[in-house]
Coordinates of C-alpha atoms in Angstrom, one line a residue:
Chain A
X1 CA -24.6 -2.1 16.4
X2 CA -21.7 -3.2 18.6
X3 CA -22.0 -6.8 17.3
X4 CA -22.0 -5.5 13.8
X5 CA -18.9 -3.3 14.4
X6 CA -17.0 -6.3 15.9
X7 CA -18.0 -8.5 12.9
X8 CA -17.0 -5.8 10.5
X9 CA -13.6 -5.3 12.2
X10 CA -13.0 -9.1 12.1
X11 CA -13.8 -9.2 8.4
X12 CA -11.2 -6.6 8.0
X13 CA -8.4 -9.0 9.0
X14 CA -8.3 -11.1 5.9
X15 CA -8.4 -8.1 3.7
X16 CA -5.5 -6.5 5.5
X17 CA -3.6 -9.7 5.4
X18 CA -4.0 -10.0 1.7
X19 CA -3.1 -6.3 1.3
X20 CA 0.1 -6.9 3.1
X21 CA 0.9 -10.0 1.0
X22 CA 0.3 -8.0 -2.2
X23 CA 2.6 -5.2 -1.0
X24 CA 5.2 -7.7 0.1
X25 CA 5.1 -9.8 -3.0
X26 CA 5.2 -6.8 -5.4
X27 CA 8.2 -5.2 -3.9
X28 CA 10.0 -8.5 -3.4
X29 CA 9.9 -9.0 -7.1
X30 CA 13.1 -6.9 -7.2
X31 CA 15.3 -9.0 -9.5
X32 CA 18.8 -9.7 -8.2
X33 CA 20.4 -7.6 -10.8
X34 CA 18.7 -4.5 -9.4
X35 CA 21.0 -4.9 -6.4
X36 CA 24.0 -4.9 -8.7
X37 CA 22.6 -1.9 -10.4
X38 CA 22.2 -0.1 -7.1
X39 CA 25.8 -0.9 -6.2
X40 CA 27.1 0.1 -9.6
X41 CA 25.2 3.3 -9.7
X42 CA 26.2 4.0 -6.2
X43 CA 22.6 4.7 -5.5
X44 CA 23.1 4.0 -1.8
X45 CA 24.8 6.2 0.7
X46 CA 28.4 5.2 1.5
X47 CA 29.1 2.3 3.8
X48 CA 26.2 0.1 2.5
X49 CA 27.7 -0.5 -0.9
X50 CA 28.8 -4.1 0.1
X51 CA 26.5 -6.6 -1.5
X52 CA 26.0 -8.8 1.5
X53 CA 25.3 -5.8 3.6
X54 CA 22.9 -4.4 1.2
X55 CA 21.0 -7.7 1.1
X56 CA 20.9 -7.6 4.8
X57 CA 19.5 -4.1 4.8
X58 CA 16.8 -5.1 2.4
X59 CA 16.3 -8.3 4.4
X60 CA 16.9 -10.4 1.3
X61 CA 19.3 -12.9 3.1
X62 CA 16.4 -14.7 4.9
X63 CA 13.9 -17.2 3.6
X64 CA 10.9 -15.5 2.1
X65 CA 8.3 -16.4 4.7
X66 CA 10.6 -15.2 7.5
X67 CA 11.1 -12.0 5.6
X68 CA 7.4 -11.5 5.5
X69 CA 6.7 -12.3 9.2
X70 CA 9.6 -10.1 10.2
X71 CA 8.3 -7.2 8.2
X72 CA 4.6 -7.6 9.3
X73 CA 5.7 -8.3 12.9
X74 CA 7.7 -5.1 12.9
X75 CA 4.8 -3.0 11.6
X76 CA 2.1 -4.6 13.9
X77 CA 4.1 -4.8 17.1
X78 CA 6.3 -1.7 16.9
X79 CA 4.9 0.4 14.1
X80 CA 8.3 -0.1 12.4
X81 CA 8.3 0.3 8.7
X82 CA 12.1 0.2 8.5
X83 CA 14.1 3.2 7.5
X84 CA 15.0 5.0 4.3
X85 CA 18.1 3.7 2.5
X86 CA 19.0 7.3 1.8
X87 CA 18.2 9.4 4.7
X88 CA 18.7 8.0 8.2
X89 CA 15.1 8.6 9.0
X90 CA 12.4 6.1 9.8
X91 CA 9.8 5.6 7.1
X92 CA 6.9 6.0 9.5
X93 CA 8.1 9.4 10.7
X94 CA 8.5 10.6 7.1
X95 CA 5.0 9.3 6.2
X96 CA 3.6 11.0 9.3
X97 CA 5.0 14.3 8.1
X98 CA 3.7 13.9 4.6
X99 CA 0.3 12.2 5.2
X100 CA -1.6 15.3 6.5
X101 CA -0.9 17.3 3.4
X102 CA -2.2 14.5 1.1
X103 CA -5.3 14.1 3.4
X104 CA -6.0 17.8 3.3
X105 CA -5.8 17.8 -0.5
X106 CA -8.0 14.7 -0.6
X107 CA -10.6 16.3 1.6
X108 CA -10.7 19.5 -0.3
X109 CA -11.1 17.6 -3.5
X110 CA -13.9 15.6 -2.1
X111 CA -15.6 18.7 -0.8
X112 CA -15.4 20.3 -4.3
X113 CA -16.7 17.0 -5.8
X114 CA -19.8 16.9 -3.6
X115 CA -20.5 20.6 -4.0
X116 CA -20.4 20.2 -7.8
X117 CA -22.0 16.8 -8.1
X118 CA -25.0 16.8 -5.8
X119 CA -26.7 20.0 -7.0
X120 CA -26.2 19.0 -10.7
X121 CA -27.2 15.5 -10.0
X122 CA -30.4 16.6 -8.3
X123 CA -31.2 19.1 -11.0
X124 CA -30.7 16.5 -13.7
X125 CA -33.1 14.2 -12.0
X126 CA -35.9 16.6 -11.2
X127 CA -35.6 18.0 -14.8
X128 CA -35.1 14.7 -16.5
X129 CA -34.6 14.8 -20.3
X130 CA -34.5 18.6 -20.5
X131 CA -31.6 20.6 -21.8
X132 CA -30.3 21.1 -18.3
X133 CA -30.2 17.4 -17.8
X134 CA -28.4 16.7 -21.1
X135 CA -25.9 19.5 -20.3
X136 CA -25.2 18.2 -16.8
X137 CA -24.8 14.6 -18.0
X138 CA -22.5 15.6 -20.9
X139 CA -20.4 17.6 -18.5
X140 CA -20.1 14.6 -16.2
X141 CA -19.0 12.2 -19.0
X142 CA -16.6 14.8 -20.3
X143 CA -15.0 15.3 -16.9
X144 CA -14.4 11.5 -16.8
X145 CA -12.4 11.8 -20.0
X146 CA -10.2 14.8 -19.2
X147 CA -6.9 13.7 -17.8
X148 CA -6.2 15.5 -14.5
X149 CA -2.5 16.1 -15.4
X150 CA -3.5 17.8 -18.6
X151 CA -5.9 20.1 -16.9
X152 CA -3.3 20.8 -14.2
X153 CA -0.8 21.7 -16.9
X154 CA -3.2 23.9 -18.8
X155 CA -4.2 25.8 -15.6
X156 CA -0.5 26.6 -15.1
X157 CA 0.2 27.6 -18.8
X158 CA -2.7 29.7 -20.0
X159 CA -3.3 32.1 -17.1
X160 CA 0.5 32.7 -17.2
X161 CA 0.5 33.4 -21.0
X162 CA -2.6 35.5 -21.0
X163 CA -2.4 37.4 -17.7
X164 CA 1.0 36.7 -16.4
X165 CA -0.3 34.8 -13.4
X166 CA 1.6 31.7 -12.2
X167 CA 1.0 29.6 -9.1
X168 CA 3.5 29.8 -6.3
X169 CA 6.2 27.2 -6.5
X170 CA 7.1 27.1 -2.8
X171 CA 4.8 25.2 -0.7
X172 CA 3.4 26.9 2.4
X173 CA 2.6 24.5 5.3
X174 CA -0.9 24.9 6.8
X175 CA 0.3 25.9 10.3
X176 CA 2.5 28.6 8.9
X177 CA -0.1 30.4 6.9
X178 CA -3.5 28.6 6.7
X179 CA -5.0 31.0 4.1
X180 CA -2.0 30.9 1.7
X181 CA -1.9 27.1 2.1
X182 CA -5.6 26.7 1.3
X183 CA -5.3 29.0 -1.7
X184 CA -2.4 27.0 -2.9
X185 CA -4.2 23.7 -2.6
X186 CA -7.4 25.1 -4.1
X187 CA -6.5 24.8 -7.7
X188 CA -5.4 21.1 -7.6
X189 CA -8.4 20.4 -5.3
X190 CA -10.8 21.9 -7.9
X191 CA -9.2 19.9 -10.7
X192 CA -9.3 16.7 -8.8
X193 CA -12.7 17.4 -7.4
X194 CA -14.4 18.1 -10.8
X195 CA -13.1 14.9 -12.3
X196 CA -14.3 13.0 -9.2
X197 CA -17.7 14.7 -9.3
X198 CA -18.6 13.0 -12.6
X199 CA -19.2 9.6 -11.0
X200 CA -20.9 11.1 -8.0
X201 CA -23.2 13.2 -10.1
X202 CA -24.3 10.2 -12.2
X203 CA -25.0 8.2 -9.0
X204 CA -26.9 11.1 -7.4
X205 CA -29.0 11.5 -10.5
X206 CA -29.8 7.7 -10.7
X207 CA -30.7 7.5 -7.0
X208 CA -32.8 10.6 -7.2
X209 CA -34.7 9.3 -10.1
X210 CA -35.3 6.1 -8.2
X211 CA -36.5 7.8 -5.1
X212 CA -38.7 10.3 -7.0
X213 CA -40.8 7.3 -8.2
X214 CA -41.6 6.2 -4.7
X215 CA -45.1 6.3 -3.2
X216 CA -44.2 8.7 -0.5
X217 CA -43.0 11.3 -3.0
X218 CA -46.3 10.9 -4.8
X219 CA -48.1 11.4 -1.5
X220 CA -46.0 14.5 -0.8
X221 CA -47.0 15.9 -4.3
X222 CA -50.6 15.1 -3.6
X223 CA -50.5 16.9 -0.3
X224 CA -49.5 19.9 -2.3
X225 CA -46.0 20.2 -0.8
X226 CA -43.8 22.6 -2.7
X227 CA -41.0 21.1 -4.8
X228 CA -38.1 22.5 -2.8
X229 CA -39.2 21.1 0.5
X230 CA -40.0 17.7 -1.1
X231 CA -36.6 17.5 -2.9
X232 CA -34.5 18.5 0.1
X233 CA -36.4 16.9 3.0
X234 CA -37.8 13.8 1.4
X235 CA -36.0 12.8 -1.7
X236 CA -32.4 13.9 -1.3
X237 CA -31.9 12.5 2.2
X238 CA -32.8 9.0 0.9
X239 CA -31.0 9.4 -2.4
X240 CA -27.7 10.4 -0.8
X241 CA -27.1 7.2 1.2
X242 CA -25.7 5.2 -1.7
X243 CA -23.7 8.2 -2.7
X244 CA -21.9 8.0 0.6
X245 CA -20.8 4.4 -0.3
X246 CA -19.4 5.8 -3.5
X247 CA -17.1 8.1 -1.6
X248 CA -15.5 5.0 -0.1
X249 CA -15.2 3.4 -3.5
X250 CA -13.7 6.5 -4.9
X251 CA -11.0 6.7 -2.3
X252 CA -8.4 4.8 -4.4
X253 CA -9.1 7.1 -7.4
X254 CA -8.8 10.1 -5.2
X255 CA -5.4 9.0 -3.8
X256 CA -4.2 8.1 -7.2
X257 CA -5.2 11.6 -8.4
X258 CA -3.3 13.3 -5.5
X259 CA -0.1 11.7 -6.7
X260 CA -0.4 13.4 -10.1
X261 CA -1.5 16.8 -8.5
X262 CA 1.3 16.7 -6.0
X263 CA 3.8 16.1 -8.9
X264 CA 2.4 19.0 -11.0
X265 CA 2.0 21.5 -8.2
X266 CA 5.0 20.4 -6.2
X267 CA 3.0 19.6 -3.0
X268 CA 5.1 17.7 -0.5
X269 CA 2.6 14.9 0.2
X270 CA 2.7 11.1 0.1
X271 CA 2.4 11.0 -3.6
X272 CA 5.5 13.1 -4.2
X273 CA 7.2 11.1 -1.5
X274 CA 6.5 7.9 -3.4
X275 CA 7.7 9.4 -6.7
X276 CA 10.9 10.6 -5.0
X277 CA 11.4 7.2 -3.4
X278 CA 10.9 5.4 -6.7
X279 CA 13.5 7.6 -8.5
X280 CA 16.0 6.7 -5.8
X281 CA 14.9 3.1 -5.6
X282 CA 14.4 3.5 -1.9
X283 CA 12.5 0.3 -1.3
X284 CA 11.6 0.6 2.4
X285 CA 9.9 3.9 1.6
X286 CA 8.1 2.5 -1.4
X287 CA 6.9 -0.4 0.6
X288 CA 5.7 1.8 3.5
X289 CA 3.8 4.3 1.3
X290 CA 2.3 1.5 -0.7
X291 CA 1.0 -0.3 2.4
X292 CA -0.2 2.9 4.1
X293 CA -2.2 3.8 1.0
X294 CA -3.9 0.4 1.0
X295 CA -4.7 0.4 4.7
X296 CA -6.0 4.0 4.4
X297 CA -8.5 2.9 1.7
X298 CA -9.6 -0.1 3.7
X299 CA -10.2 2.1 6.8
X300 CA -12.0 4.8 4.8
X301 CA -14.4 2.1 3.5
X302 CA -14.9 0.9 7.1
X303 CA -15.8 4.4 8.3
X304 CA -18.2 4.8 5.3
X305 CA -19.9 1.4 6.1
X306 CA -20.3 2.4 9.8
X307 CA -21.6 5.8 9.0
X308 CA -24.4 4.1 7.1
X309 CA -26.1 3.4 10.4
X310 CA -26.1 7.1 11.3
X311 CA -27.5 8.2 8.0
X312 CA -30.1 5.6 7.5
X313 CA -32.2 4.6 10.5
X314 CA -33.7 1.8 8.3
X315 CA -30.3 0.0 8.4
X316 CA -30.5 -1.8 11.7
X317 CA -27.5 -4.0 11.6
X318 CA -28.4 -7.6 11.6
Chain B
X1 CA -30.2 -28.3 -26.0
X2 CA -31.9 -27.0 -23.0
X3 CA -30.1 -23.6 -23.4
X4 CA -31.4 -23.2 -26.9
X5 CA -35.0 -23.9 -25.8
X6 CA -34.8 -21.3 -23.1
X7 CA -33.5 -18.5 -25.2
X8 CA -35.8 -16.1 -27.0
X9 CA -36.3 -16.6 -30.7
X10 CA -34.4 -13.5 -31.6
X11 CA -31.2 -15.0 -30.3
X12 CA -31.5 -17.9 -32.7
X13 CA -31.4 -15.6 -35.7
X14 CA -28.2 -15.8 -37.8
X15 CA -25.3 -14.0 -36.1
X16 CA -24.6 -11.6 -38.9
X17 CA -28.1 -10.3 -39.0
X18 CA -28.0 -9.7 -35.2
X19 CA -24.8 -7.7 -35.4
X20 CA -26.1 -5.6 -38.2
X21 CA -29.4 -5.1 -36.4
X22 CA -27.5 -4.0 -33.3
X23 CA -25.6 -1.3 -35.2
X24 CA -28.8 -0.1 -36.8
X25 CA -30.3 0.2 -33.4
X26 CA -27.2 2.0 -32.1
X27 CA -27.4 4.6 -34.9
X28 CA -31.1 5.0 -34.6
X29 CA -31.6 5.1 -30.9
X30 CA -28.3 6.4 -29.6
X31 CA -26.9 9.1 -31.9
X32 CA -24.4 10.2 -29.3
X33 CA -23.2 6.7 -28.8
X34 CA -22.9 6.2 -32.6
X35 CA -20.9 9.4 -32.8
X36 CA -18.6 7.9 -30.1
X37 CA -18.3 4.8 -32.2
X38 CA -17.3 6.8 -35.3
X39 CA -14.6 8.7 -33.4
X40 CA -13.4 5.5 -31.8
X41 CA -13.1 3.8 -35.3
X42 CA -11.2 6.9 -36.6
X43 CA -8.8 6.6 -33.7
X44 CA -8.3 2.9 -34.5
X45 CA -7.6 3.7 -38.1
X46 CA -5.2 6.5 -37.2
X47 CA -3.3 4.0 -35.1
X48 CA -3.4 1.2 -37.6
X49 CA -2.3 3.3 -40.5
X50 CA 0.0 5.7 -38.7
X51 CA 2.9 4.7 -40.9
X52 CA 1.0 5.7 -44.0
X53 CA -0.7 8.8 -42.6
X54 CA 2.2 10.5 -40.8
X55 CA 3.9 13.1 -43.1
X56 CA 7.2 12.8 -41.2
X57 CA 8.9 10.1 -39.2
X58 CA 8.1 10.0 -35.5
X59 CA 11.7 10.8 -34.5
X60 CA 12.7 12.8 -37.5
X61 CA 14.6 15.7 -36.1
X62 CA 14.9 19.0 -37.9
X63 CA 16.8 21.6 -35.9
X64 CA 15.9 24.4 -38.3
X65 CA 12.2 23.9 -37.5
X66 CA 12.3 23.9 -33.7
X67 CA 9.2 24.9 -31.8
X68 CA 7.3 26.1 -34.9
X69 CA 3.6 26.9 -34.3
X70 CA 0.9 25.0 -36.3
X71 CA 1.2 25.9 -40.0
X72 CA 0.3 24.5 -43.4
X73 CA 3.6 22.5 -43.4
X74 CA 3.4 21.3 -39.8
X75 CA -0.4 21.1 -39.0
X76 CA 0.1 20.7 -35.3
X77 CA 3.5 22.5 -35.0
X78 CA 6.8 21.1 -34.1
X79 CA 8.5 20.3 -30.8
X80 CA 11.9 21.4 -29.3
X81 CA 13.8 19.0 -31.7
X82 CA 11.8 20.1 -34.7
X83 CA 9.8 16.8 -34.8
X84 CA 6.4 17.1 -36.4
X85 CA 3.7 16.9 -33.8
X86 CA 1.1 15.6 -36.1
X87 CA 3.3 12.6 -37.0
X88 CA 4.1 12.0 -33.3
X89 CA 0.4 12.2 -32.4
X90 CA -0.4 9.6 -35.0
X91 CA 2.3 7.3 -33.8
X92 CA 1.2 8.0 -30.3
X93 CA -2.3 6.8 -31.3
X94 CA -0.7 3.6 -32.6
X95 CA 1.0 3.0 -29.2
X96 CA -2.3 3.9 -27.4
X97 CA -4.2 1.4 -29.6
X98 CA -1.7 -1.4 -29.0
X99 CA -1.5 -0.8 -25.2
X100 CA -5.2 -0.2 -24.8
X101 CA -6.3 -3.3 -26.7
X102 CA -3.7 -5.6 -25.3
X103 CA -4.3 -4.5 -21.7
X104 CA -8.1 -4.4 -22.0
X105 CA -8.1 -7.9 -23.6
X106 CA -5.9 -9.3 -20.9
X107 CA -8.1 -7.5 -18.2
X108 CA -11.3 -8.9 -19.7
X109 CA -9.9 -12.4 -19.9
X110 CA -8.8 -12.3 -16.3
X111 CA -12.2 -10.8 -15.2
X112 CA -14.1 -13.4 -17.1
X113 CA -12.0 -16.4 -15.8
X114 CA -12.0 -15.2 -12.2
X115 CA -15.6 -14.0 -12.2
X116 CA -17.0 -17.1 -13.8
X117 CA -15.1 -19.6 -11.6
X118 CA -15.8 -17.8 -8.3
X119 CA -19.3 -16.8 -9.2
X120 CA -20.3 -20.3 -10.3
X121 CA -18.5 -22.3 -7.7
X122 CA -19.2 -20.0 -4.7
X123 CA -18.3 -21.3 -1.3
X124 CA -14.8 -21.1 0.2
X125 CA -13.0 -20.4 -3.1
X126 CA -15.3 -17.5 -3.7
X127 CA -14.9 -16.1 -0.1
X128 CA -11.2 -16.2 -0.2
X129 CA -11.0 -14.8 -3.7
X130 CA -13.3 -12.0 -2.8
X131 CA -11.2 -10.9 0.2
X132 CA -8.1 -10.9 -2.2
X133 CA -10.1 -8.8 -4.6
X134 CA -11.0 -6.4 -1.8
X135 CA -7.4 -6.1 -0.8
X136 CA -6.3 -5.6 -4.4
X137 CA -8.9 -2.9 -5.0
X138 CA -7.8 -1.0 -2.0
X139 CA -4.7 0.0 -4.0
X140 CA -5.0 2.8 -6.5
X141 CA -4.1 1.5 -10.0
X142 CA -1.7 4.3 -10.5
X143 CA 0.2 3.5 -7.3
X144 CA 0.4 -0.3 -8.1
X145 CA 1.7 0.7 -11.5
X146 CA 4.3 3.1 -10.1
X147 CA 5.5 0.5 -7.6
X148 CA 5.6 -2.4 -10.2
X149 CA 7.4 -0.2 -12.7
X150 CA 9.9 0.8 -10.0
X151 CA 10.6 -2.8 -9.5
X152 CA 10.5 -4.2 -13.1
X153 CA 11.7 -1.1 -14.9
X154 CA 9.6 0.8 -17.5
X155 CA 8.5 -0.7 -20.8
X156 CA 5.4 -1.5 -22.8
X157 CA 5.2 -5.1 -21.7
X158 CA 5.2 -4.2 -18.0
X159 CA 2.6 -1.5 -18.6
X160 CA 0.3 -3.9 -20.5
X161 CA 0.7 -6.6 -17.9
X162 CA 0.1 -4.5 -14.9
X163 CA -2.8 -2.6 -16.4
X164 CA -4.4 -5.8 -17.5
X165 CA -3.9 -7.5 -14.1
X166 CA -5.2 -4.5 -12.2
X167 CA -8.3 -3.8 -14.3
X168 CA -8.9 -7.5 -14.6
X169 CA -9.1 -8.2 -10.9
X170 CA -11.3 -5.1 -10.4
X171 CA -13.6 -6.1 -13.2
X172 CA -14.0 -9.7 -11.9
X173 CA -16.6 -8.3 -9.5
X174 CA -18.8 -7.2 -12.3
X175 CA -18.5 -10.6 -14.1
X176 CA -19.1 -12.4 -10.8
X177 CA -22.2 -10.5 -10.2
X178 CA -23.6 -11.3 -13.6
X179 CA -22.7 -15.0 -13.2
X180 CA -24.4 -15.2 -9.8
X181 CA -27.6 -13.8 -11.3
X182 CA -27.4 -16.2 -14.3
X183 CA -26.4 -19.4 -12.5
X184 CA -29.9 -19.9 -10.9
X185 CA -31.7 -19.9 -14.2
X186 CA -33.7 -22.9 -15.2
X187 CA -31.5 -23.8 -18.2
X188 CA -28.5 -24.1 -15.9
X189 CA -30.3 -26.4 -13.5
X190 CA -31.6 -28.4 -16.5
X191 CA -28.0 -28.8 -17.8
X192 CA -26.9 -29.8 -14.3
X193 CA -29.6 -32.4 -14.0
X194 CA -28.7 -33.8 -17.4
X195 CA -25.3 -34.4 -16.1
X196 CA -23.3 -31.7 -18.0
X197 CA -19.9 -31.2 -16.5
X198 CA -18.8 -27.9 -14.9
X199 CA -16.6 -26.8 -17.8
X200 CA -19.4 -27.4 -20.3
X201 CA -21.9 -25.5 -18.2
X202 CA -19.5 -22.6 -17.8
X203 CA -18.6 -22.4 -21.5
X204 CA -22.0 -23.3 -23.1
X205 CA -24.5 -21.8 -20.7
X206 CA -23.0 -19.2 -18.4
X207 CA -20.5 -17.5 -20.8
X208 CA -22.9 -16.7 -23.7
X209 CA -25.4 -15.2 -21.2
X210 CA -23.0 -12.9 -19.5
X211 CA -21.6 -11.5 -22.8
X212 CA -23.5 -8.2 -22.7
X213 CA -21.8 -6.9 -19.5
X214 CA -18.5 -8.3 -20.7
X215 CA -18.7 -6.4 -23.9
X216 CA -19.5 -3.2 -22.0
X217 CA -16.7 -3.9 -19.5
X218 CA -14.2 -4.3 -22.4
X219 CA -15.2 -1.1 -24.0
X220 CA -15.0 1.0 -20.9
X221 CA -11.7 -0.7 -20.0
X222 CA -10.2 0.5 -23.3
X223 CA -10.9 4.1 -22.3
X224 CA -9.7 3.6 -18.7
X225 CA -6.4 2.0 -19.9
X226 CA -5.8 5.0 -22.2
X227 CA -6.4 7.4 -19.4
X228 CA -4.3 5.6 -16.8
X229 CA -1.5 4.8 -19.2
X230 CA -1.2 8.5 -20.2
X231 CA -1.0 9.4 -16.5
X232 CA 1.7 6.9 -16.0
X233 CA 3.6 8.1 -19.0
X234 CA 3.2 11.6 -17.8
X235 CA 4.9 10.7 -14.5
X236 CA 7.6 9.0 -16.5
X237 CA 6.7 5.4 -15.7
X238 CA 5.2 4.4 -19.1
X239 CA 6.8 3.4 -22.3
X240 CA 10.1 5.3 -22.2
X241 CA 11.0 8.1 -24.7
X242 CA 11.6 8.7 -27.5
X243 CA 8.5 6.6 -28.0
X244 CA 5.7 9.2 -28.7
X245 CA 3.1 8.3 -26.1
X246 CA 0.5 11.0 -25.6
X247 CA 1.1 11.2 -21.9
X248 CA 4.9 11.3 -22.3
X249 CA 4.7 14.1 -24.9
X250 CA 2.8 16.2 -22.4
X251 CA 5.3 15.7 -19.6
X252 CA 8.5 15.9 -21.6
X253 CA 8.8 18.7 -24.1
X254 CA 5.2 19.7 -23.4
X255 CA 6.0 20.9 -19.9
X256 CA 9.5 22.1 -20.5
X257 CA 8.4 24.4 -23.3
X258 CA 4.8 24.9 -22.3
X259 CA 5.2 28.7 -22.1
X260 CA 7.0 29.1 -25.4
X261 CA 5.0 26.5 -27.3
X262 CA 1.7 25.8 -25.6
X263 CA 0.4 23.6 -28.5
X264 CA 2.9 20.9 -27.4
X265 CA 1.0 20.5 -24.2
X266 CA -2.5 21.3 -25.6
X267 CA -2.6 18.7 -28.4
X268 CA -1.9 15.4 -26.6
X269 CA -4.3 16.2 -23.8
X270 CA -7.0 17.2 -26.3
X271 CA -6.5 13.9 -28.1
X272 CA -6.7 11.8 -24.9
X273 CA -9.9 13.7 -23.9
X274 CA -11.6 13.3 -27.2
X275 CA -10.8 9.6 -27.5
X276 CA -11.7 8.7 -24.0
X277 CA -14.9 10.8 -24.2
X278 CA -15.9 9.0 -27.4
X279 CA -15.3 5.6 -25.8
X280 CA -17.3 6.6 -22.7
X281 CA -20.3 7.7 -24.6
X282 CA -20.1 4.6 -26.8
X283 CA -19.8 2.5 -23.6
X284 CA -22.9 4.2 -22.1
X285 CA -24.9 3.5 -25.3
X286 CA -23.8 -0.1 -25.4
X287 CA -24.8 -0.5 -21.8
X288 CA -28.2 0.9 -22.4
X289 CA -28.7 -1.3 -25.5
X290 CA -27.2 -4.5 -24.2
X291 CA -27.7 -4.5 -20.5
X292 CA -30.5 -2.4 -19.2
X293 CA -29.9 -3.5 -15.7
X294 CA -26.6 -1.7 -15.5
X295 CA -28.1 1.6 -16.7
X296 CA -26.6 4.6 -15.0
X297 CA -24.1 2.7 -13.1
X298 CA -20.4 2.8 -13.7

């Protein structure tokens, strides 16, 4: 297990390296005239409006590879992502303040997704080709097609028109009032979760069908075991392992979804931070959020891979 | 020659007959998928003939008809500038068709090129490329798009390019997987032993045999592009207004006037849902008919 973990961690290095190159290259595509634009629009706080100074702040006065190593070096050695062009605050501090909210929303959505997906997926599999199965599968394909931002907007509009209910606009931090906070995040989490549940449900169904054809399930039937015990104790436990991998694969979709939900429901997380930074052309913030999101996804996948060993005793790491 | 010998007789039948047969099978065995195909074709026709179908211009303003609910004159109502929603929806379909097809085509080409080359060559090229693909796939499409648009500025070309690139790199995994399973077939070894060059093997032997997953990939990409593009437009990073994108209509007048005129927000979302749903069920049916191995996966 330890050898596997070390190997898995080493394999992470090239991925993280490429991720940093992607982030760096994307944001460095800033055409020169954007700087002129920033100056002319007076986008930047006073005192930095000089062109040479601005280039220095953005680090554009150095050769490209030095810029890269400086930037990566700062992050790896000092955890320094630079500071916002607007507020005199370090990017990492701002991300640290925003990240927990996005994580909370993400976890709540994931919870909803599993609570919806697993029972429907199991039901679809054990009642294959019945009306319940068709209904469950149609629901899951439909959920894949509904845009989250539209559902979010509808949830805000119709209750308000019909019953005069509208969601609170002011965000309540978790530590101020946990109950109000959870209630506030519940609606976006449910919307995000149901759309995520579609893929998980299909996967659960497929894996359950596969497991239900195994010999040991037939043996369990032959012993006269009741269906509930068999499904829960024998089939589900084996079927759920690949579903866990799916959670890792869905992490990017989940984070992408939180951006939209944060925008609609005005939740001050990383997504809203990115959108605000983009509207102000605050490149150090954009770069920081972009990189953190990528690294978070890589780490989530690492955790998922490692948890495999705990869930499935068959997997003895080579 | 060897490839021809290896293929089942059915493949040798004239192409037109095969395509017709395929559609007959689709309608007979997969009624839901066929329904998806019909809706999808209707969507394409709406996009293609938006100029003829739209009763009004897409930006034809009529201040005396602001925020009118759906009626005989304005089937889907009007927005805050008195623009006819039906016309804007049709022109929106046109934009969606253009963006979806351009981006899905670009994505499929990238997937096929990257997937075939890395899958067939293997070795160090494959290793390095796969790590790059890993890294790329760690970024949510929406976030890559937001960042790139923040750098390049909004516009249709940027949206198509980035969507194509993002989905293309992600899809290369699927193509690569198909290539890896095909490349060990006897006809490939036969071609190699006969001295066929790599480009010839890739084009003549590998490519035709991975077409089924590629067709499915393309179909599902069209739906995915429509969905992500609408999200991007909703956030204000898509094709800029007054272009009538479905996502943009939902976020602009749709959200400002959503309590006064809920149809403004209702219609575009409904259109997106119906079209993407149709494409998804069509994609599922195609997957079942063309590529049984991929059944149930996504």
